[in-house]
Coordinates of N, CA, C and O in Angstrom, one line a residue:
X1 N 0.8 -1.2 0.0 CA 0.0 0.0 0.0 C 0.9 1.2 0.0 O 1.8 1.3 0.8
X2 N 0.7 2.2 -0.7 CA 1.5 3.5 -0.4 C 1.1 4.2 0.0 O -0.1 4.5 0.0
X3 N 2.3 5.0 0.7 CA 2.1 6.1 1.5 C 1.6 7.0 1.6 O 2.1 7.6 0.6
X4 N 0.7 8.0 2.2 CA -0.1 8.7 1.5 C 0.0 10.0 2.6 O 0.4 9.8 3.8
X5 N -0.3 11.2 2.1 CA -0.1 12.3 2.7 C -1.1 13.3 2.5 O -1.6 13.5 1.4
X6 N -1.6 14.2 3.9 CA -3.1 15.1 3.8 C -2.3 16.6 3.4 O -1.1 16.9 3.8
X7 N -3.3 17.5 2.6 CA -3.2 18.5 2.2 C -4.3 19.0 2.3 O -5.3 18.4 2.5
X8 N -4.1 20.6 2.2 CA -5.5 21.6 2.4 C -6.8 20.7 1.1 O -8.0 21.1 1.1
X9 N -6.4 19.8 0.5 CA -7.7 19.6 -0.5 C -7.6 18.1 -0.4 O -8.0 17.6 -1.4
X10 N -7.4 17.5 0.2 CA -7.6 15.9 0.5 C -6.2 14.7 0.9 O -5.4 15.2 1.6
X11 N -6.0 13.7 0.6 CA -4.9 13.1 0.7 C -4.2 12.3 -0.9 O -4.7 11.9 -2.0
X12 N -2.9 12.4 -0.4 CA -2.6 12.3 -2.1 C -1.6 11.1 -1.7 O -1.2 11.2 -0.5
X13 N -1.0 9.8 -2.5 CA -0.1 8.9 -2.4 C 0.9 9.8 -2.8 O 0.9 10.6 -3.7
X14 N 2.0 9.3 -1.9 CA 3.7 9.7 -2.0 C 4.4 8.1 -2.5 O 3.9 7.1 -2.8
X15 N 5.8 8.6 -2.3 CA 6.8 8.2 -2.9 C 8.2 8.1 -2.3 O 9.0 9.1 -2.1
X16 N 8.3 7.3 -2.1 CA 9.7 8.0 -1.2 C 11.0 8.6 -2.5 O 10.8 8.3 -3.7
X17 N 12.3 9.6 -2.0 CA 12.7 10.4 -3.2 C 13.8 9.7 -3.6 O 13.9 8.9 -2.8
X18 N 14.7 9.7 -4.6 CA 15.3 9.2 -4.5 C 16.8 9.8 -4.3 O 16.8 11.0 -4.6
X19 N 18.1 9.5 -3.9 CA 19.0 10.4 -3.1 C 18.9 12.0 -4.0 O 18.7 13.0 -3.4
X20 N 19.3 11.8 -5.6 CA 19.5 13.1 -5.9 C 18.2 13.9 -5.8 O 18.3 15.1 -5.7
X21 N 16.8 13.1 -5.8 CA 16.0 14.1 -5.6 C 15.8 14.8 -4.3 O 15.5 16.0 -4.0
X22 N 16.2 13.6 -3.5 CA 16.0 14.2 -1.8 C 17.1 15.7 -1.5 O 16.9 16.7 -0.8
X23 N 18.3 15.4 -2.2 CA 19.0 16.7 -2.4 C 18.9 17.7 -2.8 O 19.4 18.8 -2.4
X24 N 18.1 17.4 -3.8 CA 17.5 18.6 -4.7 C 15.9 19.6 -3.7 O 15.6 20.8 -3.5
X25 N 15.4 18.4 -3.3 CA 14.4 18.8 -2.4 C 14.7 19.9 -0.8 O 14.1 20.9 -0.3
X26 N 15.9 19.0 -0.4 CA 16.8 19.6 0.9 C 17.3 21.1 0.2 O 16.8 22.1 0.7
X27 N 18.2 21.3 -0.8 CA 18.6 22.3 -0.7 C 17.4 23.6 -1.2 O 17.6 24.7 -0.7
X28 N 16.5 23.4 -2.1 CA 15.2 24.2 -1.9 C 14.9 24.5 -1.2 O 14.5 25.7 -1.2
X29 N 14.7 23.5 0.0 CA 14.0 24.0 1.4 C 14.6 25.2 1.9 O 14.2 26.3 2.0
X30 N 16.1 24.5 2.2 CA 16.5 25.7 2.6 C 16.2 27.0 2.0 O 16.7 28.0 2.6
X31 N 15.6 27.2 1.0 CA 15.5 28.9 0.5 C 14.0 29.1 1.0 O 13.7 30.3 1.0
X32 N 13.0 28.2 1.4 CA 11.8 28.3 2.4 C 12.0 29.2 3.5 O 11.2 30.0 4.0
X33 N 13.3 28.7 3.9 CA 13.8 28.3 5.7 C 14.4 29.7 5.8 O 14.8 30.0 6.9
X34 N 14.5 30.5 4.8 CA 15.7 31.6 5.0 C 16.9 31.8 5.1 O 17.5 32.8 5.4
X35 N 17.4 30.3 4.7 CA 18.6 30.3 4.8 C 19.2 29.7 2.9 O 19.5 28.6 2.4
X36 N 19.1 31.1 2.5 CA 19.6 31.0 0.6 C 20.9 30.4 0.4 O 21.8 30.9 1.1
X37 N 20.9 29.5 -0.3 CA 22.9 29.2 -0.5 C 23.0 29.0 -2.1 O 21.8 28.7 -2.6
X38 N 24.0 29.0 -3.1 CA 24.5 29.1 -4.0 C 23.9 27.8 -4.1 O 23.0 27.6 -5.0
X39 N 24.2 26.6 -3.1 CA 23.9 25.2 -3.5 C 22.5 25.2 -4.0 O 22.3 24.8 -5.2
X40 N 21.3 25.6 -3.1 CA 20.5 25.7 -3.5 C 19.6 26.2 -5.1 O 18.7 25.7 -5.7
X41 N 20.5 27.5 -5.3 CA 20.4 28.0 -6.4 C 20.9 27.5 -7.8 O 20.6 27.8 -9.0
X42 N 21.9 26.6 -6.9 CA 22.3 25.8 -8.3 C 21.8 24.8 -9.3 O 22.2 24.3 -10.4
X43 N 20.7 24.5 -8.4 CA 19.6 23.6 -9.2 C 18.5 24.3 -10.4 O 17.8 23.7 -11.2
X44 N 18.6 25.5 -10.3 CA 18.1 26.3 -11.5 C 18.4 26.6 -12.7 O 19.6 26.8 -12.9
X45 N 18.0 26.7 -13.2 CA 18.6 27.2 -15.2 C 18.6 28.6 -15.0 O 17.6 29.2 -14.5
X46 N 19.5 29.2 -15.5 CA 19.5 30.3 -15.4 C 18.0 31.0 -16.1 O 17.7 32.1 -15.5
X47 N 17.3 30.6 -16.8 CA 16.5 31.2 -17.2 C 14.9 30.9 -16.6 O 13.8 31.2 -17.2
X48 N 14.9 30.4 -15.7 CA 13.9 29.7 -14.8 C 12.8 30.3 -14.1 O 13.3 31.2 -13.4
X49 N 11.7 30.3 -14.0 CA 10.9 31.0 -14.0 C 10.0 30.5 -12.9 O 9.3 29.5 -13.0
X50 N 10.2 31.4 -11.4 CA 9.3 31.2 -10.2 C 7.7 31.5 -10.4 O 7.6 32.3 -11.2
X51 N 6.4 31.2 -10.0 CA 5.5 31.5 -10.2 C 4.7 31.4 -8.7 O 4.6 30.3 -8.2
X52 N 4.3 32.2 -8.2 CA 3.1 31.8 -7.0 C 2.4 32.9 -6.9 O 2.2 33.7 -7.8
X53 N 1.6 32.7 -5.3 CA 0.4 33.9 -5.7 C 1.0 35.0 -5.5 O 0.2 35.5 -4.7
X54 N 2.0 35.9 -5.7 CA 2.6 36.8 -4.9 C 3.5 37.5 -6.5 O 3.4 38.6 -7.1
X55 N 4.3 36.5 -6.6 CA 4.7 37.3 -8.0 C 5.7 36.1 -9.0 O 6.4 35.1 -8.5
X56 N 5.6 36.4 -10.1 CA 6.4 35.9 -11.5 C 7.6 35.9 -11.2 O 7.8 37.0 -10.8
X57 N 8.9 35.2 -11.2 CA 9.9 36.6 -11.3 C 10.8 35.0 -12.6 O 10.9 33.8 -12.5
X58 N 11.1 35.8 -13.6 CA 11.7 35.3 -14.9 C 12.9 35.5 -14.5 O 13.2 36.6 -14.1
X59 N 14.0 34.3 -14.5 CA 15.5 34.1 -14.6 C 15.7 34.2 -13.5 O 15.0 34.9 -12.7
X60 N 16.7 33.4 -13.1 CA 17.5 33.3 -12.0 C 17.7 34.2 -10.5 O 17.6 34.1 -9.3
X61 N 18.3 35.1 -11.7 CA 18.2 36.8 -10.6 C 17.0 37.2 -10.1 O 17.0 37.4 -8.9
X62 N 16.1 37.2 -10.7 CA 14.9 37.5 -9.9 C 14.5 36.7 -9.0 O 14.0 37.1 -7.9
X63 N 14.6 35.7 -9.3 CA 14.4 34.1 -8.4 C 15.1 34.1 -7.0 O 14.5 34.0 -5.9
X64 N 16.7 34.2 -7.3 CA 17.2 34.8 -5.7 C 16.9 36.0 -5.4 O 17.0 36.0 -4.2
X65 N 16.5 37.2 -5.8 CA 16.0 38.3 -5.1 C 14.7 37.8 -4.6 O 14.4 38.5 -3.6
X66 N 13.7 36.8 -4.9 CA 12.4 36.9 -4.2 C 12.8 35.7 -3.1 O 12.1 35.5 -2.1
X67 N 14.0 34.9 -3.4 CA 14.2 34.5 -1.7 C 15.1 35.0 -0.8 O 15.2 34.7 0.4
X68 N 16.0 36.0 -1.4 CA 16.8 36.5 -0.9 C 16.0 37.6 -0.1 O 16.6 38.1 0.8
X69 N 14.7 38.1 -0.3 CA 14.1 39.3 0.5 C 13.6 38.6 1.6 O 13.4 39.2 2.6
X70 N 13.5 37.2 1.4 CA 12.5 36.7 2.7 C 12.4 36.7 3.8 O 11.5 36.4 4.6
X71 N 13.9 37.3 4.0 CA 15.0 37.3 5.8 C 14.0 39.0 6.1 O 13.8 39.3 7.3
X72 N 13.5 39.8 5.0 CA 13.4 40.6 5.0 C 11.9 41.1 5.6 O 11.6 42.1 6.2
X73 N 11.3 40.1 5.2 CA 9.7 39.9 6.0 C 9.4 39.1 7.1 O 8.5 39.1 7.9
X74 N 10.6 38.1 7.0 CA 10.2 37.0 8.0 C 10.6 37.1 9.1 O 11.8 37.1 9.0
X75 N 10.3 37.1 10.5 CA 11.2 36.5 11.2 C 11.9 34.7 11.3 O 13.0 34.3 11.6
X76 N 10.7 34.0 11.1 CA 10.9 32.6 10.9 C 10.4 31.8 9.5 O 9.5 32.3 8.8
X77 N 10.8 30.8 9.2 CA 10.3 30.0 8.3 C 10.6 28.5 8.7 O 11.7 28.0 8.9
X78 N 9.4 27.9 8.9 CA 9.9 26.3 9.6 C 9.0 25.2 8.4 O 7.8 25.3 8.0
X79 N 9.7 24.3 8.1 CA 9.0 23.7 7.4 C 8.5 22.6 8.2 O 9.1 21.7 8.6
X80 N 6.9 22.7 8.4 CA 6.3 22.0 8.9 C 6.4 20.1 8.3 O 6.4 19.2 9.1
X81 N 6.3 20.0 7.1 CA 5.9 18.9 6.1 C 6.7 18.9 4.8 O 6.9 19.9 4.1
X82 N 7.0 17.8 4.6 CA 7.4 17.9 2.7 C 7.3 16.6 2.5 O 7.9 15.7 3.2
X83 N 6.5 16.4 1.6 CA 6.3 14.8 1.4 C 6.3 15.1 0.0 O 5.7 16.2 -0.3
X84 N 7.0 14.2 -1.1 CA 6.7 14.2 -2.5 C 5.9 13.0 -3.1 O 5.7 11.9 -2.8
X85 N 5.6 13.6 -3.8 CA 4.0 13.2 -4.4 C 4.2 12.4 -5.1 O 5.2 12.6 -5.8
X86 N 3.7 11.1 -5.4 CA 3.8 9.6 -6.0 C 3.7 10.1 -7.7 O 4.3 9.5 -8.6
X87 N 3.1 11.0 -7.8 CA 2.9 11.5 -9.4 C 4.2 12.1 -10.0 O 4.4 12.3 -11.2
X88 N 5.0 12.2 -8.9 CA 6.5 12.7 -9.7 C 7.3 12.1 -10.6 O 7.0 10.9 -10.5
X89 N 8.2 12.2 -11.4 CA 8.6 11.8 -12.6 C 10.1 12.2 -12.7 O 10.5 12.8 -11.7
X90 N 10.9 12.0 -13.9 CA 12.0 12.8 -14.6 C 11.6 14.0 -15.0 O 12.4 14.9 -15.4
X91 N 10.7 14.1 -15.1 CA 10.7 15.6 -15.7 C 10.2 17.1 -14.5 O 10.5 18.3 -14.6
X92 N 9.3 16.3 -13.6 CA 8.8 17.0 -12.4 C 8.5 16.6 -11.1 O 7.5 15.9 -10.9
X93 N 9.3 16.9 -10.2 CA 8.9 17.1 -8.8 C 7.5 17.8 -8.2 O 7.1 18.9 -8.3
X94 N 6.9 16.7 -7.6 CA 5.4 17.9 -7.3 C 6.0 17.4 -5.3 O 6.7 16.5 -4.9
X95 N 5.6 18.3 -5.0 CA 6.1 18.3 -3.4 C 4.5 18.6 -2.8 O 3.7 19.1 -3.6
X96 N 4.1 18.1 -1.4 CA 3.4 18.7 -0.6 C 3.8 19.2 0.3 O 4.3 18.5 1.2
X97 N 3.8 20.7 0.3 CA 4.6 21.2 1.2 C 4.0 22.4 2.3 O 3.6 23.5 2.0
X98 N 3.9 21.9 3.5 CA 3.5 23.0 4.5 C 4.4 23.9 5.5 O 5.0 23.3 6.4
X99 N 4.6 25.3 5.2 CA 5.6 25.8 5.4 C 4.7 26.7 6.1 O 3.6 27.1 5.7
X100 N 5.6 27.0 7.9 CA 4.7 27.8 9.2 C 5.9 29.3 8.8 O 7.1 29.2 8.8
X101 N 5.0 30.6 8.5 CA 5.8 31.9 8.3 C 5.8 32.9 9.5 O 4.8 33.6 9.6
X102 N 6.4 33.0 10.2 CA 6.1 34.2 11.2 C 6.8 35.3 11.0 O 8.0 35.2 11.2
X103 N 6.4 36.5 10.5 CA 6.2 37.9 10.1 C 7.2 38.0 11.1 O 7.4 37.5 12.2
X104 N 8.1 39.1 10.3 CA 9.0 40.3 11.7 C 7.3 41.1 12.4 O 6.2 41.1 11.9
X105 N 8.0 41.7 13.7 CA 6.9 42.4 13.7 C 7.0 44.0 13.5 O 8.1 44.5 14.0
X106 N 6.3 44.7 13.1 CA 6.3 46.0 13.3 C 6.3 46.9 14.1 O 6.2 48.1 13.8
X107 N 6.3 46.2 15.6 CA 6.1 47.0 16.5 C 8.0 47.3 17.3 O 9.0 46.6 17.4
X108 N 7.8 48.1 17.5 CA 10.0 48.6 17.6 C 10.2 47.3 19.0 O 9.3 46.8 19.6
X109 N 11.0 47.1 19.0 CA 11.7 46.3 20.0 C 11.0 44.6 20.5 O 11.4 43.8 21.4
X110 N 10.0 44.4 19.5 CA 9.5 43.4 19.6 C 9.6 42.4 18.0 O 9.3 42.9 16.9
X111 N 10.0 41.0 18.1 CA 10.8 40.7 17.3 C 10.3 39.9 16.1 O 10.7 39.8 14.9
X112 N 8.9 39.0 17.0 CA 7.9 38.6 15.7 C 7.1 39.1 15.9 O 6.9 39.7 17.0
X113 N 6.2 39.1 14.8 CA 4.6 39.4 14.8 C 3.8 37.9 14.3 O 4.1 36.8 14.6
X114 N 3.1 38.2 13.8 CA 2.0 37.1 13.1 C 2.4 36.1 12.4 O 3.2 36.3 11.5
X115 N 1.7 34.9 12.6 CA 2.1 33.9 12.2 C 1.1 33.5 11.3 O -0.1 33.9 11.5
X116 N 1.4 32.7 10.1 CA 0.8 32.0 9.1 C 1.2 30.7 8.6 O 2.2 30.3 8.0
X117 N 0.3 30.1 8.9 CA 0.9 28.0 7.9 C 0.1 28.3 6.4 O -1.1 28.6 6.2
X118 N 0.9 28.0 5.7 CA 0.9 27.2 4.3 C 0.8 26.6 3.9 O 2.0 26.1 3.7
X119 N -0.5 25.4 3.1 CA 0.2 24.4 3.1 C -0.2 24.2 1.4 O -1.3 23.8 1.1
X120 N 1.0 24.5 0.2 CA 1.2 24.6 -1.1 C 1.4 23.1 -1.8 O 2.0 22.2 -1.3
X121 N 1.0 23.1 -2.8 CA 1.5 22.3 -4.3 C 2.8 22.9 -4.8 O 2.8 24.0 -5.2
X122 N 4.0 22.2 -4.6 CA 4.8 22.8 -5.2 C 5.9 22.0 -6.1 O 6.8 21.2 -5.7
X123 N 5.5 22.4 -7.0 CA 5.8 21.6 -8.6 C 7.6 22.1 -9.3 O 7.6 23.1 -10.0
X124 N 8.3 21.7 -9.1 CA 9.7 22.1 -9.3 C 9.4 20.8 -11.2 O 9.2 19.6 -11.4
X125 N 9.5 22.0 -12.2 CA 9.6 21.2 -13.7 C 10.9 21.5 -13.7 O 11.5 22.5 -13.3
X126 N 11.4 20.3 -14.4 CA 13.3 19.7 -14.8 C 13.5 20.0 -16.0 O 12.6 19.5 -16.6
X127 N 14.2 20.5 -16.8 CA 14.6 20.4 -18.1 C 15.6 19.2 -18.3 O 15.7 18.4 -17.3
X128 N 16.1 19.0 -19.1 CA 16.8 18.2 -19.9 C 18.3 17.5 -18.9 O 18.8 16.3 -18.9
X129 N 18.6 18.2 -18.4 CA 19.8 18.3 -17.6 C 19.4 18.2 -15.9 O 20.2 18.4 -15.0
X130 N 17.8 17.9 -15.6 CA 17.8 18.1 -14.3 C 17.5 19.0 -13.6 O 17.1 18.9 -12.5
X131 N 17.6 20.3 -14.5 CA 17.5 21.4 -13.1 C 16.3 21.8 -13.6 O 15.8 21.6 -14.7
X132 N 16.1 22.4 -12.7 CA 14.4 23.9 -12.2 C 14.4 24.4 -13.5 O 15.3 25.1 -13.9
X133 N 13.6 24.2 -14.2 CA 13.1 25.4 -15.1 C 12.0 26.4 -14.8 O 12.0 27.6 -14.9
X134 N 11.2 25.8 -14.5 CA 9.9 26.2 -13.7 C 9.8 26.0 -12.4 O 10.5 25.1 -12.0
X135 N 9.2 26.6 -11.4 CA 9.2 26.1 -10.0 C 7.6 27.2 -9.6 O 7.7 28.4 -9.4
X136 N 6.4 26.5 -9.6 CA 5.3 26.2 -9.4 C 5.1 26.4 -7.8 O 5.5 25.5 -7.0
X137 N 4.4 27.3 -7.2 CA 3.9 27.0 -5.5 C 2.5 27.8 -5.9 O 2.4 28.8 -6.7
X138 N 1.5 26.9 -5.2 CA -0.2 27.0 -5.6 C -0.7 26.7 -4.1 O -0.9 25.6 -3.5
X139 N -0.7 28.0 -3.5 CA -1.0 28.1 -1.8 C -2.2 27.7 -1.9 O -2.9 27.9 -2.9
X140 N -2.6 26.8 -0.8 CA -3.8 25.8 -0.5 C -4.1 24.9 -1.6 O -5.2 24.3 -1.6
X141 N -3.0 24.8 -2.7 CA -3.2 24.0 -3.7 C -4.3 24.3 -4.6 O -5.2 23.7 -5.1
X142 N -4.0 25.9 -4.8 CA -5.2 26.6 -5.9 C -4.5 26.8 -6.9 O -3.5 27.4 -6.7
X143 N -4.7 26.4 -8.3 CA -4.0 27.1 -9.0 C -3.8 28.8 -9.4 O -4.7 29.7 -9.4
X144 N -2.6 28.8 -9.7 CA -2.0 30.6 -9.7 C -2.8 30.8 -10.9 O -2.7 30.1 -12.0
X145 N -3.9 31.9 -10.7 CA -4.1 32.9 -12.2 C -3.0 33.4 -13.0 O -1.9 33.9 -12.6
X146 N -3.2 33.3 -13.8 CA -2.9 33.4 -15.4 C -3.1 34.2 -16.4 O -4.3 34.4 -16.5
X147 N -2.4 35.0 -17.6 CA -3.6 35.1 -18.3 C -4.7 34.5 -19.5 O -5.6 35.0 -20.2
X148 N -4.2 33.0 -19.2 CA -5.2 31.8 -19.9 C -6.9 32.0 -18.8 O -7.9 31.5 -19.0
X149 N -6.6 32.8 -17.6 CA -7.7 32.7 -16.7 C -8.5 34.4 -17.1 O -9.0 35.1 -16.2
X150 N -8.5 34.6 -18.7 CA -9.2 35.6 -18.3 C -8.7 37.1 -18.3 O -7.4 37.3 -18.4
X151 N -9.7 38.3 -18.4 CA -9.5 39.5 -17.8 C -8.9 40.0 -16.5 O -8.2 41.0 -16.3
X152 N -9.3 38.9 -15.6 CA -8.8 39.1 -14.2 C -7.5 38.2 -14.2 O -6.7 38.6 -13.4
X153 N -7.2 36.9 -15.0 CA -6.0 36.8 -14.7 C -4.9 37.4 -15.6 O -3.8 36.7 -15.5
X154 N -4.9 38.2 -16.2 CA -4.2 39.1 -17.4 C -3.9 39.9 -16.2 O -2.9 39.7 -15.5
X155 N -4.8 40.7 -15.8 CA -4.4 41.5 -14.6 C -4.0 41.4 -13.4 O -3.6 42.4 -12.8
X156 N -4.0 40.2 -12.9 CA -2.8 39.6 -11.7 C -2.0 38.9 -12.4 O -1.3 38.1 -11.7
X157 N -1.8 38.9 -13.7 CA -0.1 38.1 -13.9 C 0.5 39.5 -14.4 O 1.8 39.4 -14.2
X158 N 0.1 40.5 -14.9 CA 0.8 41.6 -14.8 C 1.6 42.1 -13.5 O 2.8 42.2 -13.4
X159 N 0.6 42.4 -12.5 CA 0.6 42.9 -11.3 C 1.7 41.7 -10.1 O 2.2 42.1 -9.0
X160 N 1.9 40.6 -10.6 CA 2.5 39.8 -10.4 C 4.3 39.5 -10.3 O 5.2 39.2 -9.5
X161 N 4.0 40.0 -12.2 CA 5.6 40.4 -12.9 C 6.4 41.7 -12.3 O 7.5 41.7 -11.9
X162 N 5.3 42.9 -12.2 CA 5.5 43.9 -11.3 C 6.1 43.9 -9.9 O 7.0 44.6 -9.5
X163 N 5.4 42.6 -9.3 CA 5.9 42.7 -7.9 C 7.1 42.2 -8.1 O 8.0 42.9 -7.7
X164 N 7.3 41.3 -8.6 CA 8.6 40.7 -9.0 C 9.9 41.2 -9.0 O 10.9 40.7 -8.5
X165 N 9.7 42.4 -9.8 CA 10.7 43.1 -10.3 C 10.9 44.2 -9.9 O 12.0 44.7 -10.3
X166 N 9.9 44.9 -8.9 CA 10.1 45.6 -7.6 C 11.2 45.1 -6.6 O 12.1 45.8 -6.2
X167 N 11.0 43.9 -6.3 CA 11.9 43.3 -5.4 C 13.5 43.3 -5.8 O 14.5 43.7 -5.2
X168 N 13.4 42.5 -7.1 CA 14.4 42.4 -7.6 C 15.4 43.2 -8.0 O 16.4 42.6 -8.1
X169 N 15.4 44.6 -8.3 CA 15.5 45.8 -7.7 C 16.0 46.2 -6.5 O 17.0 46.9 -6.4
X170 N 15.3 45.9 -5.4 CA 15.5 46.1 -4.0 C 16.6 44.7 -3.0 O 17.0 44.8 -1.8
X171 N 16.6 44.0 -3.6 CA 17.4 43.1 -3.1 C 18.5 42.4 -4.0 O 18.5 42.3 -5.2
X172 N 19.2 41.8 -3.2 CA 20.6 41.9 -4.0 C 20.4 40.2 -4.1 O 20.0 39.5 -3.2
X173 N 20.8 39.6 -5.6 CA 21.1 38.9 -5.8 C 21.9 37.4 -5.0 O 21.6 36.2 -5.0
X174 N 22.9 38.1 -4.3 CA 24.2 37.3 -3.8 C 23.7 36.8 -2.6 O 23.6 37.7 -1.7
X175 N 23.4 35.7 -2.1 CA 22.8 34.9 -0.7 C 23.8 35.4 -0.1 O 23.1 36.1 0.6
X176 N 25.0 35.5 0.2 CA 26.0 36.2 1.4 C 25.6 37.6 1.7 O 26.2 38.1 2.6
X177 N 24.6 38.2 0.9 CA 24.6 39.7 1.1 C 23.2 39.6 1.5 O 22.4 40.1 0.8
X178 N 22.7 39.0 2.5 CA 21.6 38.5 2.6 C 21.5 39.0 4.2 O 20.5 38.8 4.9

C-alpha cells in the first residue's frame, strides 16, 4: 500500500525520493527556511521562472531576489511537512509542502509578529539536464491565475511580474549579502 499524505484539499499517495532528488528537495527548502545558498540556487537554469500567488519573477536573478528578500519579512520559516507526491517523474517534482511563516513584527523592540501556515503544491519542472526550469507553488493547492484565466487573470499576472521586479531591484542577488 503507499504512503499517502493530507493537504488543504484531501490526501494524495507519496513516494519515497530518490537520493538526488532528496537533495534537490533539501537544498530548496533551505531557501523556504531563509537560509539561501549558492547550493541551492544551483539547481536552476539560469532562465527559470518562479511563479506563486505573490509574483512571477523570470530568470534566475529575480528568483534569488524573491528568496533572498524573505529574511526581509520573516522573522521565521519552519518547514512544517514535505512529502513528494507519487505523481513525480524525470521531468517533475510535485512536493506537498506546508511551510509555518512568522512575520517580523512592526512593532520597535519586539521581534515577531503574526504567524501564518501554508500548506502549497509545489511543482519544481526539470529540463533536460535536471534542473528547475519552472518552480510552481499554488498556496492551499489553488491554481495561480494566469492570463489563460481571463480579464482578471491578465491582470494579476501583470501585477505579479511587477511585484517581481520591484523586489528584484530592492534586493541583492548574492545569498552572502543576505
Amino acid at each position: 500500500m503507499a504512503a499517502m499524505t493530507s493537504s488543504s484539499v484531501g490526501t494524495h499517495a507519496t513516494r519515497t525520493p530518490s537520493p538526488s532528488e532528496q537533495q534537490m528537495i533539501d537544498d530548496i527548502l533551505l531557501l523556504y527556511q531563509l537560509k539561501p545558498t549558492e547550493k541551492a540556487y544551483a539547481h536552476y537554469s539560469p532562465s527559470a521562472v518562479f511563479h506563486d500567488p505573490v509574483s512571477i519573477a523570470e530568470g534566475l536573478d529575480s528568483i534569488r531576489s524573491q528568496f533572498n528578500g524573505m529574511p526581509k519579512v520573516f522573522a521565521e520559516s519552519t518547514t512544517q511537512k514535505c512529502d513528494l507526491l507519487a505523481e513525480s517523474d524525470a521531468n517533475h517534482l510535485a512536493l506537498n509542502l506546508t511551510q509555518k511563516y512568522v512575520f517580523k513584527s512592526p512593532i520597535p523592540f519586539k521581534e515577531k509578529g503574526t504567524e501564518k501556515t501554508v500548506n502549497s503544491k509545489v511543482t519544481l519542472h526539470l529540463d533536460g539536464q535536471g534542473q528547475v526550469e519552472r518552480h510552481d507553488e499554488e498556496w492551499d493547492w489553488q491554481g495561480n491565475k494566469s492570463e489563460e484565466d481571463g480579464f482578471m487573470g491578465k491582470m494579476q499576472q501583470a501585477r505579479k511580474k511587477i511585484d517581481a521586479k520591484v523586489v528584484e531591484k530592492g534586493v541583492p542577488t548574492d545569498p552572502g549579502k543576505v
